[in-house]
Coordinates of C-alpha atoms and ligand atoms in Angstrom, one line a residue:
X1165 CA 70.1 53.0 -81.7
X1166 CA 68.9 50.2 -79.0
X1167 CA 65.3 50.4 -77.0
X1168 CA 66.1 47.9 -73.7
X1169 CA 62.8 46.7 -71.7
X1170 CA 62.4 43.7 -69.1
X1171 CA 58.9 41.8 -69.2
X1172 CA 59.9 41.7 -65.2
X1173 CA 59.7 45.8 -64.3
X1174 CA 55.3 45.2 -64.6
X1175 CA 55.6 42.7 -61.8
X1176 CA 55.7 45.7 -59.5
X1177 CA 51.9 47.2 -59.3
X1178 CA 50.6 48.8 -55.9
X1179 CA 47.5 49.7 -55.8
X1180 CA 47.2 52.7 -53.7
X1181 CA 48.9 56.0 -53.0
X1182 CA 48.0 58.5 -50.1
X1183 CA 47.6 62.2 -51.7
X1184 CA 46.9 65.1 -49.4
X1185 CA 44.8 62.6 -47.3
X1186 CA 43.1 60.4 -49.6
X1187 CA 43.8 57.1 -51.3
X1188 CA 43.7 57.4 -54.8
X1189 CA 44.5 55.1 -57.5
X1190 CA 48.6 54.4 -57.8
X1191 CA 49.4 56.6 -61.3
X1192 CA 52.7 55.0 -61.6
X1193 CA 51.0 51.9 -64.1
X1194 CA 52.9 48.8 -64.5
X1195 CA 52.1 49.3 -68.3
X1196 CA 54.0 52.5 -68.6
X1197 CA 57.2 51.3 -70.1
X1198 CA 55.4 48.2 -72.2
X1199 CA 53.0 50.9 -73.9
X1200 CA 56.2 52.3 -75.4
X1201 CA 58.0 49.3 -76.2
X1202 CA 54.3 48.1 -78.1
X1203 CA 54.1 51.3 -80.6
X1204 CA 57.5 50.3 -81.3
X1205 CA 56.6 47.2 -82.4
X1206 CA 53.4 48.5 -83.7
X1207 CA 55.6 51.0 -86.3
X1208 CA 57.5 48.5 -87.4
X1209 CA 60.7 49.1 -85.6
X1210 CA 61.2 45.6 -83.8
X1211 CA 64.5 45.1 -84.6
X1212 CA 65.6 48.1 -82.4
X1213 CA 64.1 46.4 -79.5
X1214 CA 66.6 44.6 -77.0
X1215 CA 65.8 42.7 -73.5
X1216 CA 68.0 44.0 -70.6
X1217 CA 70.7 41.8 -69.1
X1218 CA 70.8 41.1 -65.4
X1219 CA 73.8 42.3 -63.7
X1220 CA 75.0 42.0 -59.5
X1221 CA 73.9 43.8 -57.1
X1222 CA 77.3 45.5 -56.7
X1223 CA 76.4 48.0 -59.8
X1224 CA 73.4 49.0 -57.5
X1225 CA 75.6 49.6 -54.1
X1226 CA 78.1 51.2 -55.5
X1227 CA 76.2 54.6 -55.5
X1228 CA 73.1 53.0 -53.4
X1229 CA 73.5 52.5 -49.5
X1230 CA 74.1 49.0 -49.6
X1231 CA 71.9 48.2 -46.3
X1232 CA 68.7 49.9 -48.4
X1233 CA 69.6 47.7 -51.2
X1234 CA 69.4 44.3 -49.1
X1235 CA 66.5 45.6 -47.5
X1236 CA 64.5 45.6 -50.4
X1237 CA 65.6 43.0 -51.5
X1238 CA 64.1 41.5 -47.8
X1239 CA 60.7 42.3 -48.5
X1240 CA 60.4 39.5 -51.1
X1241 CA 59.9 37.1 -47.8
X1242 CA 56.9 39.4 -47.3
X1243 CA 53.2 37.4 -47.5
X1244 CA 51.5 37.6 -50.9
X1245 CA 49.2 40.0 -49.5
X1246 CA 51.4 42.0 -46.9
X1247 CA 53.1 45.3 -48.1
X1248 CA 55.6 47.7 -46.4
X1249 CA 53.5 51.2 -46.6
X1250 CA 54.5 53.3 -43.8
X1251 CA 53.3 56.1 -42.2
X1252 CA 56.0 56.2 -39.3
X1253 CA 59.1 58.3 -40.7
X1254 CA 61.9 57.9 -37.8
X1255 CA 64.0 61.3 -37.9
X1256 CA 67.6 61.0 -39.0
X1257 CA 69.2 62.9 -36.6
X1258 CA 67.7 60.6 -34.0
X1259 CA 68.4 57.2 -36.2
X1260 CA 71.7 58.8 -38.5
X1261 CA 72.7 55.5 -39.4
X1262 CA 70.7 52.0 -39.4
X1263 CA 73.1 50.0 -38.3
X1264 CA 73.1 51.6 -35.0
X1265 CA 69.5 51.4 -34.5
X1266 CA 69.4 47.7 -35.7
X1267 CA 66.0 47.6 -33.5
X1268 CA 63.5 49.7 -35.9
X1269 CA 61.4 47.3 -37.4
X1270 CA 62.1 48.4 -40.9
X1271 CA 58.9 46.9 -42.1
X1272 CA 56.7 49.0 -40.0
X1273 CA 58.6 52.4 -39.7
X1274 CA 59.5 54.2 -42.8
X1275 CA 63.4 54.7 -42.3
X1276 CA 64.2 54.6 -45.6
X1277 CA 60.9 56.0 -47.4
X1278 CA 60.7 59.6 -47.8
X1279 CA 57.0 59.8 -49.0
X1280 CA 53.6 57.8 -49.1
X1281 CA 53.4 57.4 -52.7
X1282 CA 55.3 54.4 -52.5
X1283 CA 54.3 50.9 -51.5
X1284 CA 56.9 48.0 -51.3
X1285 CA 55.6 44.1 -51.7
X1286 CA 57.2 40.8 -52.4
X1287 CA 57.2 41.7 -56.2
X1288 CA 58.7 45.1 -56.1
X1289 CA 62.5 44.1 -55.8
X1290 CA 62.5 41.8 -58.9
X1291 CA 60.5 45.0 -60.9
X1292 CA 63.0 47.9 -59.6
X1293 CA 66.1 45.7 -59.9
X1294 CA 64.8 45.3 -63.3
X1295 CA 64.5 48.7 -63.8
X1296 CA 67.7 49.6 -62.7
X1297 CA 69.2 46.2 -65.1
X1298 CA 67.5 48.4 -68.3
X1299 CA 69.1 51.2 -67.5
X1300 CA 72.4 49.3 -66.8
X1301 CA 72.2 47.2 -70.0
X1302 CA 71.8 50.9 -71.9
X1303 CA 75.2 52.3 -70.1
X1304 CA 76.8 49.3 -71.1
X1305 CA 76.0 49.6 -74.6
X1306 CA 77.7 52.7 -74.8
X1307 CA 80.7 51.7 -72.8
X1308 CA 81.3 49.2 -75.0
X1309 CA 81.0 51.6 -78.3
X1310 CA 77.9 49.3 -79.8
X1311 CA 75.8 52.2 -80.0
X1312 CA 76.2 56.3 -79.4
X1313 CA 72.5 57.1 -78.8
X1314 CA 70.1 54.3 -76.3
X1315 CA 66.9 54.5 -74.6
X1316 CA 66.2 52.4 -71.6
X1317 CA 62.2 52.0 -71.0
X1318 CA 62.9 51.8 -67.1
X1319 CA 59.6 51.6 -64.9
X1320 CA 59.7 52.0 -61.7
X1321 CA 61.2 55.2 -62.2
X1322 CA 64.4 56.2 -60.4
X1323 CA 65.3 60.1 -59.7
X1324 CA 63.2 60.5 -56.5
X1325 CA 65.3 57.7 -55.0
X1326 CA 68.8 59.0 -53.1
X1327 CA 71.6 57.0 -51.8
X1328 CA 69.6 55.9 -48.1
X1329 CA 66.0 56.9 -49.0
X1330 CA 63.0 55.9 -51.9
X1331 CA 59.8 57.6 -52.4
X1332 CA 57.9 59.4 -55.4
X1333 CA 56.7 55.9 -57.1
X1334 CA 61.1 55.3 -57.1
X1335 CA 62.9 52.5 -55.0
X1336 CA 66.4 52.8 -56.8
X1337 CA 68.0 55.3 -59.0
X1338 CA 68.2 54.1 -62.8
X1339 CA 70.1 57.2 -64.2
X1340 CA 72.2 57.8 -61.1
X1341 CA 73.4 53.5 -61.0
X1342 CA 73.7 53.5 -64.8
X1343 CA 76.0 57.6 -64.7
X1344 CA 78.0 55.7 -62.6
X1345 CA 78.9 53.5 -64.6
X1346 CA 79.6 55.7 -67.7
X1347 CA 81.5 57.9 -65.7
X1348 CA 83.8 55.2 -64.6
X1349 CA 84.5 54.0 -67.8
X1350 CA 84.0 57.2 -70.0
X1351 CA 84.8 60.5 -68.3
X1352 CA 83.1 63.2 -66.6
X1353 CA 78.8 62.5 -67.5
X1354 CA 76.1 65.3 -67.4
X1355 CA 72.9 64.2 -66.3
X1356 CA 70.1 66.4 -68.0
X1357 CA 66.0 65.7 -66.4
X1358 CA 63.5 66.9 -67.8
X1359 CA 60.6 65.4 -65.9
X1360 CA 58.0 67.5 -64.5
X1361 CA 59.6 66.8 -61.0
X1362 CA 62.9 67.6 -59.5
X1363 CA 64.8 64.5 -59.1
X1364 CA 65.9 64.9 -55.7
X1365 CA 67.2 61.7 -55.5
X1366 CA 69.6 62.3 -58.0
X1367 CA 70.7 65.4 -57.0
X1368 CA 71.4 63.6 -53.6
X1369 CA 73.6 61.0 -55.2
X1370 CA 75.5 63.2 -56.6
X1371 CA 75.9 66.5 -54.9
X1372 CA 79.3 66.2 -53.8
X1373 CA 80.8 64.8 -57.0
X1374 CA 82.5 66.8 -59.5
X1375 CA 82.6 64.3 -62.4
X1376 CA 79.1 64.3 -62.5
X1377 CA 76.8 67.0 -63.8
X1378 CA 73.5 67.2 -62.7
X1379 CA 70.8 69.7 -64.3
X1380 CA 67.0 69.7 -63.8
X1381 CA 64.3 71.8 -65.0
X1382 CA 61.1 71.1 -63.2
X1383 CA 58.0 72.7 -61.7
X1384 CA 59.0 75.3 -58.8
X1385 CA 59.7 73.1 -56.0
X1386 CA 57.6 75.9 -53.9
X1387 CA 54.5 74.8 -55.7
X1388 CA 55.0 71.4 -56.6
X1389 CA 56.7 67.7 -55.3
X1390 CA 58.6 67.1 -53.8
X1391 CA 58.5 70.8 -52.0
X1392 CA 62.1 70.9 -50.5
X1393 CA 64.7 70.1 -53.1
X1394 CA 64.9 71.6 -56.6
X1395 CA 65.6 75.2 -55.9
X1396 CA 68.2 77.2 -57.9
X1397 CA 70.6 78.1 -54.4
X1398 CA 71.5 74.1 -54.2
X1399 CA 74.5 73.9 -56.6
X1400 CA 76.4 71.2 -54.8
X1401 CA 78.7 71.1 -52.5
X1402 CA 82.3 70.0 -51.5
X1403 CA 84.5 68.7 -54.6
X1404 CA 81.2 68.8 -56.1
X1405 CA 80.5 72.3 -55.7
X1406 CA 78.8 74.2 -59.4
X1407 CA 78.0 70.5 -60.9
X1408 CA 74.6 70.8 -59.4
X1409 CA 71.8 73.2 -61.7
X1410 CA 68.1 73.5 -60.7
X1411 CA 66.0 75.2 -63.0
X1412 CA 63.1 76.1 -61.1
X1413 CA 60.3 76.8 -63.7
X1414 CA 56.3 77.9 -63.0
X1415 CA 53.2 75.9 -63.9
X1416 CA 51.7 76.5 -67.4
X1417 CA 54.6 77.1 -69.2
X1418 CA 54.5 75.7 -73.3
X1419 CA 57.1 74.7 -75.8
X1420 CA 58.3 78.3 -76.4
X1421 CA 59.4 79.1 -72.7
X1422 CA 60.4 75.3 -72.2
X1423 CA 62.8 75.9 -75.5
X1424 CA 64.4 78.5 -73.9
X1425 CA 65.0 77.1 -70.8
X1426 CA 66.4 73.6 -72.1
X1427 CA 68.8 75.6 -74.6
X1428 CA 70.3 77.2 -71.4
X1429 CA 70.4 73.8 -70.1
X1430 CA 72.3 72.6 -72.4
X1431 CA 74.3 75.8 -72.9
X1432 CA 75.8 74.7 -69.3
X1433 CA 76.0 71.0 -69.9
X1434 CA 78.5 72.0 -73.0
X1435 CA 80.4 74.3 -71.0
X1436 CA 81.2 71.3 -68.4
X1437 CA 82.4 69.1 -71.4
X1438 CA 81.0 65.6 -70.2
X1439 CA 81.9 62.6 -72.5
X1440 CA 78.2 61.2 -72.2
X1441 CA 74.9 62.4 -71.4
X1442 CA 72.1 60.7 -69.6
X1443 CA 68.5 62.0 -70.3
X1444 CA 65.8 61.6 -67.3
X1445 CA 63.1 61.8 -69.7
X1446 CA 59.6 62.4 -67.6
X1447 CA 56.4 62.8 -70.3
X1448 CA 54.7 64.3 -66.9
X1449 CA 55.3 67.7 -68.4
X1450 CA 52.5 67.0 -71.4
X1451 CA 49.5 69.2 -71.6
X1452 CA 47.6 66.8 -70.5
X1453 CA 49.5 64.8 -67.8
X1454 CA 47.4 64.3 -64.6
X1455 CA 49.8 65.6 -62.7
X1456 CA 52.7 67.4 -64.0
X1457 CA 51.1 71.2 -64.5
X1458 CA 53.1 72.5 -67.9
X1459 CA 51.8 72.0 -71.7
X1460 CA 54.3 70.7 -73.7
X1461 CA 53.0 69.7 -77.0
X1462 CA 53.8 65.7 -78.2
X1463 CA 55.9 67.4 -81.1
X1464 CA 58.1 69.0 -78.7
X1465 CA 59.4 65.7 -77.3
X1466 CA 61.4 65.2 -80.6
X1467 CA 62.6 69.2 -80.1
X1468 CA 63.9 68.0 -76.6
X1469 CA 65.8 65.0 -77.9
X1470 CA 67.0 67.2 -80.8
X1471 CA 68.3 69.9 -78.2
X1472 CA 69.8 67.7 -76.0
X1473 CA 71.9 66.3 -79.3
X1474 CA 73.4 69.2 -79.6
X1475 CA 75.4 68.2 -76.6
X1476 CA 77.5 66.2 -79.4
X1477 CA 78.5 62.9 -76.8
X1478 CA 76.7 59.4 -76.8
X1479 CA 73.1 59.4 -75.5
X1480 CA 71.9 57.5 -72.8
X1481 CA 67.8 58.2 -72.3
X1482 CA 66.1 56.4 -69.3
X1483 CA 62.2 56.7 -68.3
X1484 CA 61.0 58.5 -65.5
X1485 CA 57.3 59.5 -65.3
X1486 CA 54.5 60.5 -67.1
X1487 CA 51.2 59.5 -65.9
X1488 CA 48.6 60.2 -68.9
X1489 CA 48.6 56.9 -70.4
X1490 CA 46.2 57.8 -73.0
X1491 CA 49.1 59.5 -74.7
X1492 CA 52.5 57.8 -73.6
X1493 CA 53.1 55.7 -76.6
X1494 CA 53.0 58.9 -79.4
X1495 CA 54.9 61.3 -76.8
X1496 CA 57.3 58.4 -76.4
X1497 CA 57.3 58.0 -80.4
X1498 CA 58.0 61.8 -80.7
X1499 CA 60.9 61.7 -78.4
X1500 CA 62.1 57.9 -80.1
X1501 CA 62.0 59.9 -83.7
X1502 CA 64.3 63.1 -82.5
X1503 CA 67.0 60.4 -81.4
X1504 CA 66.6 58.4 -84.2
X1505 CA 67.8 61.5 -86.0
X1506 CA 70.7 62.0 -84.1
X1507 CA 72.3 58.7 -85.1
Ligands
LIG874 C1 57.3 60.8 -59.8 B1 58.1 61.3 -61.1 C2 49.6 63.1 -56.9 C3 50.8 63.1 -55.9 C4 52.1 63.0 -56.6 C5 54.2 61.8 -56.3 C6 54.7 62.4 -57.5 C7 55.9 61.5 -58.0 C8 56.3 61.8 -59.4 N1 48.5 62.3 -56.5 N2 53.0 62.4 -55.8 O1 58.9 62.4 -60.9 O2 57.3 61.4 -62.2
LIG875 ZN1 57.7 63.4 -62.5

């Protein structure tokens, strides 16, 4: 078993998001995926640890629109203290595609941002490209048969952000880059998420594909973000139609109704036989996340990597939230421990 980081994903650290009109503190802390990688360190278990290699920007395009890419990458020319942080969202069926609308000033009008909790400076390419090389580094791992069962400490997250649109603290899509890749080189890949939000993003990238499985179980998108995507109807479409599973679940719930749902999860995620498995693994559903609303215990996160095991294929785990930072390092421990015992 491998743990990648980068010392690069902290450069990325807004200060600000805008939350039902006010400006609160940004949740998504630089320190997120370093406070796991330091209780590793802490319990002994350096020699697990592995840097991420950087790869080309082609692994990103080829399941990110290329133009978003590029213009994130952009926004490094941007002034030390200038930031992209829209709050005009041009509607797509009056701008479908970018390139002809080459007018919008990108930097001003949100084209590509779905959301306000997201804030893009000169920094932020270097950190989410980082994020996304973690997560590539842990695919690749696999591929090449070093190791069956990887986590990737990726921060900024990735499953809010689609093929032409970022938002929910994500600029590009970690699982969704590094899937690709596994499914080119290993077969059909389920995706399993179990952070507290539906990972809309994902679910875009993939919603006409039939080699790639996505299956979610979040908080009822009629209650909780991101409101429009996540409910059980959406099941993909096209060539991709049935290899898209929302599991639509409501606030409060514990280990005992979590259990249930994540053994039906994986119940379908058997039944589609992928040859790997890519966990979005959000700590945003722990009792006492600021803002995921169910009470999973810290023990459970070794149940979920133990449950997802029983999927039987290589294991390729990559951060997404979890906000209560008090707490991150054990509940990432507890989760570390259940794969450890799946090698
Ligand atoms: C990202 B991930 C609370 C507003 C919450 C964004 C939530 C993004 C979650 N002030 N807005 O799925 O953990
Ligand atoms: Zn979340």
């Amino acid at each position: 078993m491998k743990i990648i980081y980068s010392e690069k994903e902290k450069l990325h650290r807004p200060e600000h998001e805008w939350s039902y009109g006010k400006l609160l503190p940004y949740a998504e802390k630089n320190t997120r995926a370093e406070i796991i990688k330091k209780g590793i360190i802490k319990d002994g278990m350096k020699n697990i640890l592995m840097e991420a290699n950087e790869y080309p920007l082609d692994y990103l395009k080829a399941v990110i629109n290329p133009e978003m890419v590029d213009f994130v990458k952009s926004c490094e020319e941007l002034e030390p203290k200038e930031s992209v942080f829209p709050h005009v969202f041009p509607y797509r069926d009056f701008t479908p595609e970018f390139t002809e609308h080459p007018r919008i000033n990108l930097k001003k009008a949100g084209y590509y941002c779905f959301d306000v909790g997201i804030e893009i400076d000169k920094d932020t390419f270097e950190a989410a490209k980082a994020s996304t090389d973690v997560a590539l580094t842990g695919a690749g791992l696999i591929i090449n048969k070093q190791e069956k069962i990887v986590f990737s400490l990726c921060r900024p997250p990735g499953h809010h952000a689609g093929y032409s649109f970022f938002g929910g603290y994500c600029i590009f899509n970690n699982a969704a880059v590094a899937a690709h890749q596994l499914s080119m080189h290993y077969g059909p890949v389920a995706i399993l998420d179990v952070d507290f939000h539906h990972g809309n993003g994902t679910q875009d990238i993939f919603y006409e594909q039939p080699n790639v499985l996505y299956v979610s179980l979040h908080g009822d998108p009629s209650q909780f973000y991101p409101f429009f995507s996540g409910f059980d109807d959406e099941k993909g479409e096209k060539l991709g139609r049935g290899t898209n599973i929302n599991i639509p679940l409501p606030s409060g719930i514990g280990d005992y109704e979590y259990r249930e749902n994540l053994k039906y999860a994986v119940k379908q995620i058997k039944k589609f036989h992928p040859q790997a498995l890519v966990i979005s693994i959000g700590f945003d559903t722990f009792e006492k996340d600021p803002i995921g609303e169910f009470k999973l215990t810290t023990a459970f996160y070794k149940e979920i990597a133990l449950i997802a095991g029983e999927v039987g294929v290589p294991i390729l785990a990559v951060l997404e939230g979890g906000y209560d930072i008090a707490d991150l390092q054990k509940n990432g421990k507890s989760f570390i421990m259940g794969l450890k015992e799946l090698e």
